[in-house]
């Protein structure tokens, strides 16, 4: 490995070091549950080995005069047993400089990644390699197949590229005035923390359900969430703000990128409270919006917006300290009001059979923040889909309505896991 | 297998109540937890989860008290100066001293900054303070003519030494070192535009800055070049 390597932050990453703090950690969790207890010694060795394959994750953040940048970090990333809230703020000073953490607890390995390093798709590759390496080091007969990046391969140049710049096309576009979204309100946990309820469902069952309604699984779950937010918070009030659900789109599915860094865009599904909240109408409207907004032609302007604001000469030559002040102010004023909640569906995580037989399930936990206090993370392995609702507020109503909707109205079998952070509210 | 009948969901065996409807469920909790029991304490008796928050809160509260005290003091000064005004702006001395002290306490004494950052901030704030006092005193220019160049010369020299001798800190020093070194040329610029009247202290400051940076470059040219490219990328 080139020990003198450094990277510019990719286009999407640039905002995260500036805005992340305890109440908005910009850190998401991917957690894989195996069918056996985790051995910490083997896990540590696997992490050491896996990191060599991911030079863009094995970095520390430094300040330049105009931008932050990453430089490769030669310290060891030490694994920890879980003691703290999921997706907690990572302070690199107490983490050997790293912006990611690997935890173990019982049968679970959790990888928490600061969003400046990579998006979910990049982190999935890491956890796949880690799981494979771990199983192999534990003496299991595993075959990587074609789906897993191996620790002894040389990382490809394409994996560290900033694909936003690569697929950027200048395009004409009108400035759109974004309406403020309806905000979920509630009592924020004290101490701040992340309560996660995970519902595990059968993929086939939920696919059949979505199909019988003529929509995708993502559409169906977005509709369920909007229904839950509406019934819990808006039904009997006079609200004018629309419910806006942010849906991150993996751009690797649309452009042929192999990058392990950020390459996603966010589209907003918007439902106005005066529109029909009939479930069938919701499904139709959401499906149409998602199809329209995730078209290549609709995504080019978004990429162009981001790339051009980064290339704008003022943003290039304002000193970093001043830039941070401006961005923080702008984010506080405009950034948090654009969405009601986020649903991040990472889809099916593909393991070769020899690996997946050791894997029970996989969870994605998206960090909540005071500006966006409830979010959903979805992923599936084998035939188990995990839907994790994370929140930093006491009120469980939306979560309850969401899962009851699936179980009672749709007849889906749901198994609930919970980290029960709420039990510690005002008690710690 | 545990169930919540109200919510029609199956529950993890580790749960004793339903996380959705908050009602207790039948059946013993199993030993094996799916998630840790939060709120455990470390050897010092601090909450493992919370130590970061508490430290920050304490610091913020302390700081807020200081801010309040400072604002109070400054307001009283301004009012007093205005009410007893006899052509003397003595309030400016008080205000600039307080602000300078404030800055020093926050950024030099209480902060976790690296040495080179502290020296840089101290050099800048002290120079500004000296300039204000100098302007306030009629027919007196020594603080600008001599004081500022001396402060900057000393700061550049010390940072050069730190950079040279504390090799393990090199990466965390170099960013502020470049800025400090550039500031060393400010007195000579001030002389050129006529703000500084005495030449030699400014020349010394510029010379020291030049010698410091060129000796650093001479020792490790490639390293400096690489570092500058990273720091300056835009
Ligand atoms: Zn229940």
PDB file of C-alpha atoms in Angstrom, chain A residues 29 33-34 36-38 81-84 86 104-110 195-197 361 363 415-424 428, chain B residues 2 12-17 19 28-40:
ATOM      1  CA  UNK A  29     -24.629   1.242  11.119  1.00  0.00           C
ATOM      2  CA  UNK A  33     -25.884 -11.269  12.807  1.00  0.00           C
ATOM      3  CA  UNK A  34     -24.191 -14.631  12.410  1.00  0.00           C
ATOM      4  CA  UNK A  36     -22.624 -18.225  16.206  1.00  0.00           C
ATOM      5  CA  UNK A  37     -21.134 -16.118  18.976  1.00  0.00           C
ATOM      6  CA  UNK A  38     -18.463 -13.672  17.734  1.00  0.00           C
ATOM      7  CA  UNK A  81     -17.834  -4.403  22.472  1.00  0.00           C
ATOM      8  CA  UNK A  82     -21.074  -2.449  22.258  1.00  0.00           C
ATOM      9  CA  UNK A  83     -21.708  -0.150  25.175  1.00  0.00           C
ATOM     10  CA  UNK A  84     -23.037   2.943  23.533  1.00  0.00           C
ATOM     11  CA  UNK A  86     -26.025   2.777  17.818  1.00  0.00           C
ATOM     12  CA  UNK A 104     -19.225  -6.958  18.428  1.00  0.00           C
ATOM     13  CA  UNK A 105     -22.018  -8.092  20.700  1.00  0.00           C
ATOM     14  CA  UNK A 106     -23.237 -11.662  21.021  1.00  0.00           C
ATOM     15  CA  UNK A 107     -23.574 -12.967  17.484  1.00  0.00           C
ATOM     16  CA  UNK A 108     -23.523  -9.546  15.896  1.00  0.00           C
ATOM     17  CA  UNK A 109     -20.788  -7.581  14.148  1.00  0.00           C
ATOM     18  CA  UNK A 110     -21.665  -3.917  13.671  1.00  0.00           C
ATOM     19  CA  UNK A 195     -33.740   3.887  19.986  1.00  0.00           C
ATOM     20  CA  UNK A 196     -33.906   1.207  17.317  1.00  0.00           C
ATOM     21  CA  UNK A 197     -36.820  -1.159  16.740  1.00  0.00           C
ATOM     22  CA  UNK A 361     -29.712 -11.397   9.094  1.00  0.00           C
ATOM     23  CA  UNK A 363     -29.605  -4.578   9.645  1.00  0.00           C
ATOM     24  CA  UNK A 415     -40.558 -10.320  14.614  1.00  0.00           C
ATOM     25  CA  UNK A 416     -39.520  -7.311  16.668  1.00  0.00           C
ATOM     26  CA  UNK A 417     -36.083  -6.690  18.154  1.00  0.00           C
ATOM     27  CA  UNK A 418     -35.300  -3.577  20.136  1.00  0.00           C
ATOM     28  CA  UNK A 419     -32.284  -1.955  21.753  1.00  0.00           C
ATOM     29  CA  UNK A 420     -34.666  -0.360  24.297  1.00  0.00           C
ATOM     30  CA  UNK A 421     -32.844   2.935  24.545  1.00  0.00           C
ATOM     31  CA  UNK A 422     -36.132   4.477  25.663  1.00  0.00           C
ATOM     32  CA  UNK A 423     -35.826   2.625  28.958  1.00  0.00           C
ATOM     33  CA  UNK A 424     -32.919   4.905  29.835  1.00  0.00           C
ATOM     34  CA  UNK A 428     -28.832   7.666  33.161  1.00  0.00           C
TER      35      UNK A 428
ATOM     36  CA  UNK B   2     -42.887 -14.506  22.727  1.00  0.00           C
ATOM     37  CA  UNK B  12     -37.336 -11.211  20.535  1.00  0.00           C
ATOM     38  CA  UNK B  13     -37.010 -13.510  23.557  1.00  0.00           C
ATOM     39  CA  UNK B  14     -34.761 -10.980  25.268  1.00  0.00           C
ATOM     40  CA  UNK B  15     -37.638  -8.501  25.571  1.00  0.00           C
ATOM     41  CA  UNK B  16     -39.868  -8.307  28.620  1.00  0.00           C
ATOM     42  CA  UNK B  17     -42.247  -5.759  27.205  1.00  0.00           C
ATOM     43  CA  UNK B  19     -41.474  -2.018  22.288  1.00  0.00           C
ATOM     44  CA  UNK B  28     -39.193 -14.997  31.408  1.00  0.00           C
ATOM     45  CA  UNK B  29     -36.484 -12.896  29.876  1.00  0.00           C
ATOM     46  CA  UNK B  30     -33.637 -15.064  28.677  1.00  0.00           C
ATOM     47  CA  UNK B  31     -30.109 -14.420  29.905  1.00  0.00           C
ATOM     48  CA  UNK B  32     -28.678 -13.720  26.499  1.00  0.00           C
ATOM     49  CA  UNK B  33     -29.310 -10.125  25.472  1.00  0.00           C
ATOM     50  CA  UNK B  34     -29.596  -8.993  21.887  1.00  0.00           C
ATOM     51  CA  UNK B  35     -28.486  -5.483  22.784  1.00  0.00           C
ATOM     52  CA  UNK B  36     -26.251  -4.286  25.599  1.00  0.00           C
ATOM     53  CA  UNK B  37     -27.601  -2.889  28.813  1.00  0.00           C
ATOM     54  CA  UNK B  38     -26.786   0.781  28.417  1.00  0.00           C
ATOM     55  CA  UNK B  39     -25.754   3.010  31.236  1.00  0.00           C
ATOM     56  CA  UNK B  40     -22.796   1.011  32.475  1.00  0.00           C
TER      57      UNK B  40
END
